[in-house]
mmCIF file of C-alpha atoms in Angstrom:
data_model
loop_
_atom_site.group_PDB
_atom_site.id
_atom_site.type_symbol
_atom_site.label_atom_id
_atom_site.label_comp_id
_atom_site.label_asym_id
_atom_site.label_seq_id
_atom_site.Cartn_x
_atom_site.Cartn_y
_atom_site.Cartn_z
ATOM 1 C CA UNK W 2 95.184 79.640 84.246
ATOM 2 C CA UNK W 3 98.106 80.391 86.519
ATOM 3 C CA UNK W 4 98.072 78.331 89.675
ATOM 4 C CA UNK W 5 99.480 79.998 93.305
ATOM 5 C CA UNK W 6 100.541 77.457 96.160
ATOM 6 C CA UNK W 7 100.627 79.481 99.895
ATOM 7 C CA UNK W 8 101.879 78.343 102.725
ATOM 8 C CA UNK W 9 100.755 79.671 106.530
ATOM 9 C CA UNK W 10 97.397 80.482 104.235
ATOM 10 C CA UNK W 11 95.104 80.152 107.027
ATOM 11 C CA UNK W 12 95.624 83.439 108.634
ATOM 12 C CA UNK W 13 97.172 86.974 108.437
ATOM 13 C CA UNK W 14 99.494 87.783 105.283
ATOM 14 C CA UNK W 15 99.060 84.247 103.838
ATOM 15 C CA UNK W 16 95.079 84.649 103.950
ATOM 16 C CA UNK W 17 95.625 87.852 102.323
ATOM 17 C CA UNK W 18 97.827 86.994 99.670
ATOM 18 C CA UNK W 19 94.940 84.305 99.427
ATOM 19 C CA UNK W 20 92.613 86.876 99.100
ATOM 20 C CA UNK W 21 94.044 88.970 96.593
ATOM 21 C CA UNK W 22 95.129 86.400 94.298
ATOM 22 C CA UNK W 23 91.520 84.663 93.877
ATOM 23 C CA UNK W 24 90.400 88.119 92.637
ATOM 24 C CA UNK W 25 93.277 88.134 90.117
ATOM 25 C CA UNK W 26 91.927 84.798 88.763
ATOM 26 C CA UNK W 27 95.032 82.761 90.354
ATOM 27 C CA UNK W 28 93.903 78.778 91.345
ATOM 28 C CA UNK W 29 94.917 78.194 94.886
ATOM 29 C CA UNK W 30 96.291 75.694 96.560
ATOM 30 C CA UNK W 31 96.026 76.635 100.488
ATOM 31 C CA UNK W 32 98.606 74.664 102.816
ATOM 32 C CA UNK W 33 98.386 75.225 106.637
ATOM 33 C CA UNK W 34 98.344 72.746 109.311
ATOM 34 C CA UNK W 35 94.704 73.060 110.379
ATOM 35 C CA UNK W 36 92.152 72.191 107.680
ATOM 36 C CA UNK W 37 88.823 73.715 109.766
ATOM 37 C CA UNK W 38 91.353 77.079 109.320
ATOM 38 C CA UNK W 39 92.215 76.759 106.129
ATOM 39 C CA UNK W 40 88.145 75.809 105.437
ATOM 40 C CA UNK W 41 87.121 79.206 107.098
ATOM 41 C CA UNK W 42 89.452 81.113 104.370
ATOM 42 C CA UNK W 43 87.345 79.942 101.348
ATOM 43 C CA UNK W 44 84.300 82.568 102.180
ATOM 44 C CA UNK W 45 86.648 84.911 101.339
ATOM 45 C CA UNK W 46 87.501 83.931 98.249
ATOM 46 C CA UNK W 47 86.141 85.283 94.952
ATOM 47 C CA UNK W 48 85.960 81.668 93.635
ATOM 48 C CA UNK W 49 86.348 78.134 94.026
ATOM 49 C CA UNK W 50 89.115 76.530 92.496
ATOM 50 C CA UNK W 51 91.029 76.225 95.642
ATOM 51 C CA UNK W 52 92.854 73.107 97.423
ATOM 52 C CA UNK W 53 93.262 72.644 100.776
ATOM 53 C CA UNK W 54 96.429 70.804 102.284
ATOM 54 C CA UNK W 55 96.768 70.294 105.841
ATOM 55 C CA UNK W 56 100.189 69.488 106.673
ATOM 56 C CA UNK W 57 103.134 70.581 108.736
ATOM 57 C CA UNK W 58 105.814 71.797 106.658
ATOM 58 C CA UNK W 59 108.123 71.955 109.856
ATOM 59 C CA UNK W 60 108.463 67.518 108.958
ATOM 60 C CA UNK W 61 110.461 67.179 105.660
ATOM 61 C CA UNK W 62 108.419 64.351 105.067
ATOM 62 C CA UNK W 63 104.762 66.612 104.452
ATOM 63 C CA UNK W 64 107.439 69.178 102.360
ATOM 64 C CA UNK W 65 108.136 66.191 99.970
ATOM 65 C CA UNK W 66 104.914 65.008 100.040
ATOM 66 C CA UNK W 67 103.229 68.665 99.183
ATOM 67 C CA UNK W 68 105.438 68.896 95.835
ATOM 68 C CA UNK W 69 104.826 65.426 95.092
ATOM 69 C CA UNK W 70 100.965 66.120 95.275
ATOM 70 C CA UNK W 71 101.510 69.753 93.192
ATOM 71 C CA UNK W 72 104.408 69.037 90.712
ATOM 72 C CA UNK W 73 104.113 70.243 87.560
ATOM 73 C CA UNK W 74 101.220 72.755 88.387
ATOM 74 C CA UNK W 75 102.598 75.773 90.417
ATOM 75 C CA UNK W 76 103.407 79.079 88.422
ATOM 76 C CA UNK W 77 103.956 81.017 91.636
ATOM 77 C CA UNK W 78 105.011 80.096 95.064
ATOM 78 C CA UNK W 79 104.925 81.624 98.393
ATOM 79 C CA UNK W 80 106.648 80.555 101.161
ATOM 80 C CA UNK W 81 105.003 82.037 104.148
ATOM 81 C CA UNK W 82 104.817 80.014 107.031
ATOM 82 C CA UNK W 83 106.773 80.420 110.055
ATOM 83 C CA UNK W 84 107.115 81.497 113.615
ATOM 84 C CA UNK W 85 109.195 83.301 116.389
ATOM 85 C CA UNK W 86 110.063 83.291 120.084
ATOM 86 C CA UNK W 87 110.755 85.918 122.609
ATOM 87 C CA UNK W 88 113.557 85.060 125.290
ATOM 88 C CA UNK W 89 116.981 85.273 126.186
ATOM 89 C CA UNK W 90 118.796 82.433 124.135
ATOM 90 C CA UNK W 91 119.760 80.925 127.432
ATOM 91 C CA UNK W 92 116.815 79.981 128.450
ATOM 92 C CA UNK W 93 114.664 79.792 125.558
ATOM 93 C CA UNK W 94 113.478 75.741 124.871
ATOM 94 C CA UNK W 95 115.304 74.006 122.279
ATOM 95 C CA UNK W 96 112.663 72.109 121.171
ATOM 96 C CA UNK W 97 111.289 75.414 120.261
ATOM 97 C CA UNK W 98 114.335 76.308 118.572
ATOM 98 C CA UNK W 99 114.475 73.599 116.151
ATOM 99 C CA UNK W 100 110.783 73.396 114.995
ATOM 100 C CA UNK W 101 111.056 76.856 113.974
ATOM 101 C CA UNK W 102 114.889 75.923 112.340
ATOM 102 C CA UNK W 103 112.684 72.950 110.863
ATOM 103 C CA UNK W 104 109.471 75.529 109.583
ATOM 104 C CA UNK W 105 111.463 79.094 109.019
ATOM 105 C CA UNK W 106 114.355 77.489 106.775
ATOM 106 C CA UNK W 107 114.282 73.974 106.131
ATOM 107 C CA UNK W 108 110.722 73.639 105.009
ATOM 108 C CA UNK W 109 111.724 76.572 102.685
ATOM 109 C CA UNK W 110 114.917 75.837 101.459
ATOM 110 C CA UNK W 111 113.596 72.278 100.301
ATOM 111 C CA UNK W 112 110.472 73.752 98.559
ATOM 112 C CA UNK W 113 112.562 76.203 96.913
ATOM 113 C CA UNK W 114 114.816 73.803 95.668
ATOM 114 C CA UNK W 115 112.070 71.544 94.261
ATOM 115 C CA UNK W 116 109.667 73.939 92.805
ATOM 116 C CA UNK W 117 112.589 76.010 91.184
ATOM 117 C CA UNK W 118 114.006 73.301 89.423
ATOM 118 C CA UNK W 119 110.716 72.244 87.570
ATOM 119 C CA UNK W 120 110.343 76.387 87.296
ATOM 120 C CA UNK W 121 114.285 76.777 85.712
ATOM 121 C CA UNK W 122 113.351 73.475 83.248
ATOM 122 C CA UNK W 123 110.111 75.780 82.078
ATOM 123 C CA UNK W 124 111.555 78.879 82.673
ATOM 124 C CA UNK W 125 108.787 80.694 83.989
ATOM 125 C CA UNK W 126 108.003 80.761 87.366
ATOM 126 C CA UNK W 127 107.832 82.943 90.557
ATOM 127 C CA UNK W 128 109.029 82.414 93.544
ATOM 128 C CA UNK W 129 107.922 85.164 96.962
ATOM 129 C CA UNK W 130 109.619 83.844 100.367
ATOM 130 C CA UNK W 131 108.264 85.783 103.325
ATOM 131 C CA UNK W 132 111.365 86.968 105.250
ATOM 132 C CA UNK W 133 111.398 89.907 107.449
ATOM 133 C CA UNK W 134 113.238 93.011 108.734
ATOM 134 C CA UNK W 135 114.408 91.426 111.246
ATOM 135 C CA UNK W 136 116.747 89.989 108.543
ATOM 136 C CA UNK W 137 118.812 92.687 108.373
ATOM 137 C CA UNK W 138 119.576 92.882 112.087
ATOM 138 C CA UNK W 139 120.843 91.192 114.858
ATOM 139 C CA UNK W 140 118.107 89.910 117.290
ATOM 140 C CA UNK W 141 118.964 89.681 121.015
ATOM 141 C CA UNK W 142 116.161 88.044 122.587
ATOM 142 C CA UNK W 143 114.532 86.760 119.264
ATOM 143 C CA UNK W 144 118.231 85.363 118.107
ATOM 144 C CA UNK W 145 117.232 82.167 115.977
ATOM 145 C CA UNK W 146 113.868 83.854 114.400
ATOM 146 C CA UNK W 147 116.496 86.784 113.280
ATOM 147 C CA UNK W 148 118.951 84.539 112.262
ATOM 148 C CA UNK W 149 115.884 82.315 110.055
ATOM 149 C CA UNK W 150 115.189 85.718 108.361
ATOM 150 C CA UNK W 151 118.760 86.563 107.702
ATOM 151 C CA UNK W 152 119.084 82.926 106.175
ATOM 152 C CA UNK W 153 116.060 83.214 103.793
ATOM 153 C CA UNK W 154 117.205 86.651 102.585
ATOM 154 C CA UNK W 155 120.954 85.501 101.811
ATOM 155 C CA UNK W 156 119.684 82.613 100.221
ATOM 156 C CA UNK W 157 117.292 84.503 97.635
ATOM 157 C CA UNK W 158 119.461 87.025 96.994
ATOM 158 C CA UNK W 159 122.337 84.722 96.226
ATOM 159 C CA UNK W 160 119.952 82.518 93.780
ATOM 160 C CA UNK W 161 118.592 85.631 92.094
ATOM 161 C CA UNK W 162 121.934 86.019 90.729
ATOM 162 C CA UNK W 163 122.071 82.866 89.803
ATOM 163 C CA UNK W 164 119.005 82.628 87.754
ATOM 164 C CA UNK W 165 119.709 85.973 86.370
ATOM 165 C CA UNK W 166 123.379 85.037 85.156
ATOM 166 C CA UNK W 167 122.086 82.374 83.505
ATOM 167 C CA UNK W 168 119.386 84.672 81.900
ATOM 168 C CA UNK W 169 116.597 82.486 83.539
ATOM 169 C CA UNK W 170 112.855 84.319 83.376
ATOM 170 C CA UNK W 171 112.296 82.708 86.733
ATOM 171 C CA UNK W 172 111.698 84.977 89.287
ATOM 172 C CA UNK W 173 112.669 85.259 93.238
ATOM 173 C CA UNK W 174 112.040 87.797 95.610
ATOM 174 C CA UNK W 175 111.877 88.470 99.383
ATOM 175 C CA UNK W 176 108.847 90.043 101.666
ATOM 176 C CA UNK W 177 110.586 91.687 104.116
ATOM 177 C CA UNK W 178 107.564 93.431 106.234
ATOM 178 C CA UNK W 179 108.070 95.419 109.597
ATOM 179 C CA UNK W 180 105.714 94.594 112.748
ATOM 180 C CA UNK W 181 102.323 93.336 111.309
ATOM 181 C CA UNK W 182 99.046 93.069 113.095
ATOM 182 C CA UNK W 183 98.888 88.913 112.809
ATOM 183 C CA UNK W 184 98.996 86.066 114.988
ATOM 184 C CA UNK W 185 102.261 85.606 115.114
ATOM 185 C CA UNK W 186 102.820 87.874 118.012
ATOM 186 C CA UNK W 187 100.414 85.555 120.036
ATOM 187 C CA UNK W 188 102.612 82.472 119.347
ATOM 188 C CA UNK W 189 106.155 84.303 119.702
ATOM 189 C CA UNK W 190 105.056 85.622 122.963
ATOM 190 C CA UNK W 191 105.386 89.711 122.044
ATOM 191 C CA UNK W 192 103.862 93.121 121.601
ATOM 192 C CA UNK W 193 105.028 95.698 119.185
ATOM 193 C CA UNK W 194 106.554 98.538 120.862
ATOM 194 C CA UNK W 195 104.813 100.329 117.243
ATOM 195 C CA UNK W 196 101.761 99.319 115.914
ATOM 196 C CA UNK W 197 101.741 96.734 113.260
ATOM 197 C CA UNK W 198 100.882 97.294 109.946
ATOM 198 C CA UNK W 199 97.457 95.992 107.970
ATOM 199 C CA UNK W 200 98.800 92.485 107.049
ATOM 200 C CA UNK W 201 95.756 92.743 103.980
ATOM 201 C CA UNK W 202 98.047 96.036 103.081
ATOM 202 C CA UNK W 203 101.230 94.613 103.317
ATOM 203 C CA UNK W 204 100.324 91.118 101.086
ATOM 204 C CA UNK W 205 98.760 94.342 98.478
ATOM 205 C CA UNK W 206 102.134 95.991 98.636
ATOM 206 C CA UNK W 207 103.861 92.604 97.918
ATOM 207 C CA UNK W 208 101.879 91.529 95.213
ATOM 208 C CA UNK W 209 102.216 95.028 93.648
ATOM 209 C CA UNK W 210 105.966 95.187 94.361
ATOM 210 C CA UNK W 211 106.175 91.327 92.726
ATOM 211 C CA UNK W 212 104.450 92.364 89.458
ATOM 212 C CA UNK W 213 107.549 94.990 89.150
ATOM 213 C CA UNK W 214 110.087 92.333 89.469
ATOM 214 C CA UNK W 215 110.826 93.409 92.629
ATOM 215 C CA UNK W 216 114.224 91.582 94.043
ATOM 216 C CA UNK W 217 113.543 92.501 98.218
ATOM 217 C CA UNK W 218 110.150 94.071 99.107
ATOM 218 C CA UNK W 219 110.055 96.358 101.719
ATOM 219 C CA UNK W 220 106.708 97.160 103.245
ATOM 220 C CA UNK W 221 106.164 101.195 104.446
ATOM 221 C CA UNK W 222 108.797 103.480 105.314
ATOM 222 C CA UNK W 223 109.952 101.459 108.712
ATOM 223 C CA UNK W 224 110.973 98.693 106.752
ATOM 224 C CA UNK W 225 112.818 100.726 104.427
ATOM 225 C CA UNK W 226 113.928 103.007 107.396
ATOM 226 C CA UNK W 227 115.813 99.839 108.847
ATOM 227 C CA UNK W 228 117.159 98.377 105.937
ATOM 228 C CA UNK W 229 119.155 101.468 105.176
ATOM 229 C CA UNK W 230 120.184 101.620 108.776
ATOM 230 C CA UNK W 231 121.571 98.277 108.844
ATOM 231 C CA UNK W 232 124.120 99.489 106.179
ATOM 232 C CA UNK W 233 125.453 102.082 107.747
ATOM 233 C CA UNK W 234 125.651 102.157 111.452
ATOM 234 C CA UNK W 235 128.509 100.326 113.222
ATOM 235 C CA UNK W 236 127.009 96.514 114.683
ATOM 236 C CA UNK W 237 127.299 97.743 118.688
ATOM 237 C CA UNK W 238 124.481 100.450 117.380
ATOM 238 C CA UNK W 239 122.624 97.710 116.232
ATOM 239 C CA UNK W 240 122.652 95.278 118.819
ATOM 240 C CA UNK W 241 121.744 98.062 121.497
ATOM 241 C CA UNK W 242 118.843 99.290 119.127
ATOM 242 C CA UNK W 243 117.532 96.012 118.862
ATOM 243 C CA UNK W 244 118.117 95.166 122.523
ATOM 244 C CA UNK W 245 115.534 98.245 123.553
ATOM 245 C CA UNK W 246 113.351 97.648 120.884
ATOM 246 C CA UNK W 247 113.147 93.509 121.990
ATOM 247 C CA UNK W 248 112.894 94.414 125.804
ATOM 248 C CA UNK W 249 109.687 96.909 124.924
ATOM 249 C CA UNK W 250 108.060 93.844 123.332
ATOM 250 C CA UNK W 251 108.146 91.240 126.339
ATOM 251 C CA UNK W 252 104.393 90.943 127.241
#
């Protein structure tokens, strides 16, 4: 029985991915840093055979310790956790800044590393890190959670070559969703100047999209919209795009 380890599981895309997997059959392992949230997930569930972890993947020390407690048994992995903040780099807190450096990229690139080794030694695996469109652009007033995204897309694209070079059957892709109706505009401090999508929708999408081999997921035609965009107009475009959109978020 194939065995799915989530991180961020306790709400929005992460509790959905939850969701969907348990009917698929998948054993869970649920990592967030609030077990009372991670406990009000399992009604949802279609079954049981779920663990709950409640640690805070922005330390590297609960990132070592969650592999050392699930070596050996995860067939796909999903790194979803993370967070942003809205503000002029200037002023935005530093503190701030490097918890989400810590949660957005570290926490991923070292459970990546770990769980992709034992997964190139099997060769099977799969490996979904949640990214975003923001990604592909530059983010004025969200600068370091645009440059996270960027990071986490360069980085799987560059080691899906990699594995496939060396004809691995691993698998890596990147969710890059659009504005989603989660939490995470509570904690970053914004409102969509467009409605988000369903996050239940956009973990469907993904898992459909994954089952295809899928290399960068793009959720609905926005996402798409933007990632062609980002190929073709000049960066000043960009960065004055993105500086309206940003400014019609502030709260």
């Amino acid at each position: 029985m194939a065995t799915a380890l989530i991180t961020g599981a306790s709400s929005g895309i992460g509790r959905d991915l939850a969701i969907l997997l348990s009917r698929k059959g998948y054993s869970l392992i649920l990592v967030g840093r609030s077990l009372s949230r991670l406990e009000a997930v399992l009604p949802k569930l279609s079954h049981k055979r779920v663990r709950l972890l409640a640690l805070d993947l922005s330390k590297p020390e609960h990132c070592y310790e969650l592999y050392r407690q699930c070596k050996g048994e995860v067939d796909l992995l999903i790194n979803n956790a993370g967070f942003g903040q809205f503000g002029e780099f200037v002023h935005s807190k530093l503190e701030t800044e490097l918890n989400m450096l810590d949660l957005n990229v570290r926490a991923v690139q070292i459970l990546t590393k770990l769980f992709l080794r034992d997964m190139v030694k099997q060769n099977r695996g799969t490996i979904l890190n949640v990214a975003s469109i923001a990604g592909y652009l530059p983010g004025p007033l969200m600068a370091t959670y645009y440059a996270t995204k960027a990071y986490l897309l360069r980085l799987d694209l560059a080691i899906w070559k990699e594995l496939k070079k060396r004809r691995s059957r691993v698998q890596i892709s990147t969710l890059c969703p659009g504005p989603v109706a989660t939490q995470f505009n509570q904690r970053a401090g914004v409102q969509f100047a467009i409605p988000g999508r369903n996050s239940f929708w956009v973990a469907a999408y993904a898992l459909q999209q994954l089952e295809k081999g899928k290399r960068v997921i793009l959720p609905g035609w926005e996402a798409k919209a933007v990632a062609v965009l980002s190929k073709v107009a000049p960066d000043s475009l960009l960065l004055e795009g993105a500086w309206l959109a940003q400014r019609r978020k502030e709260k």
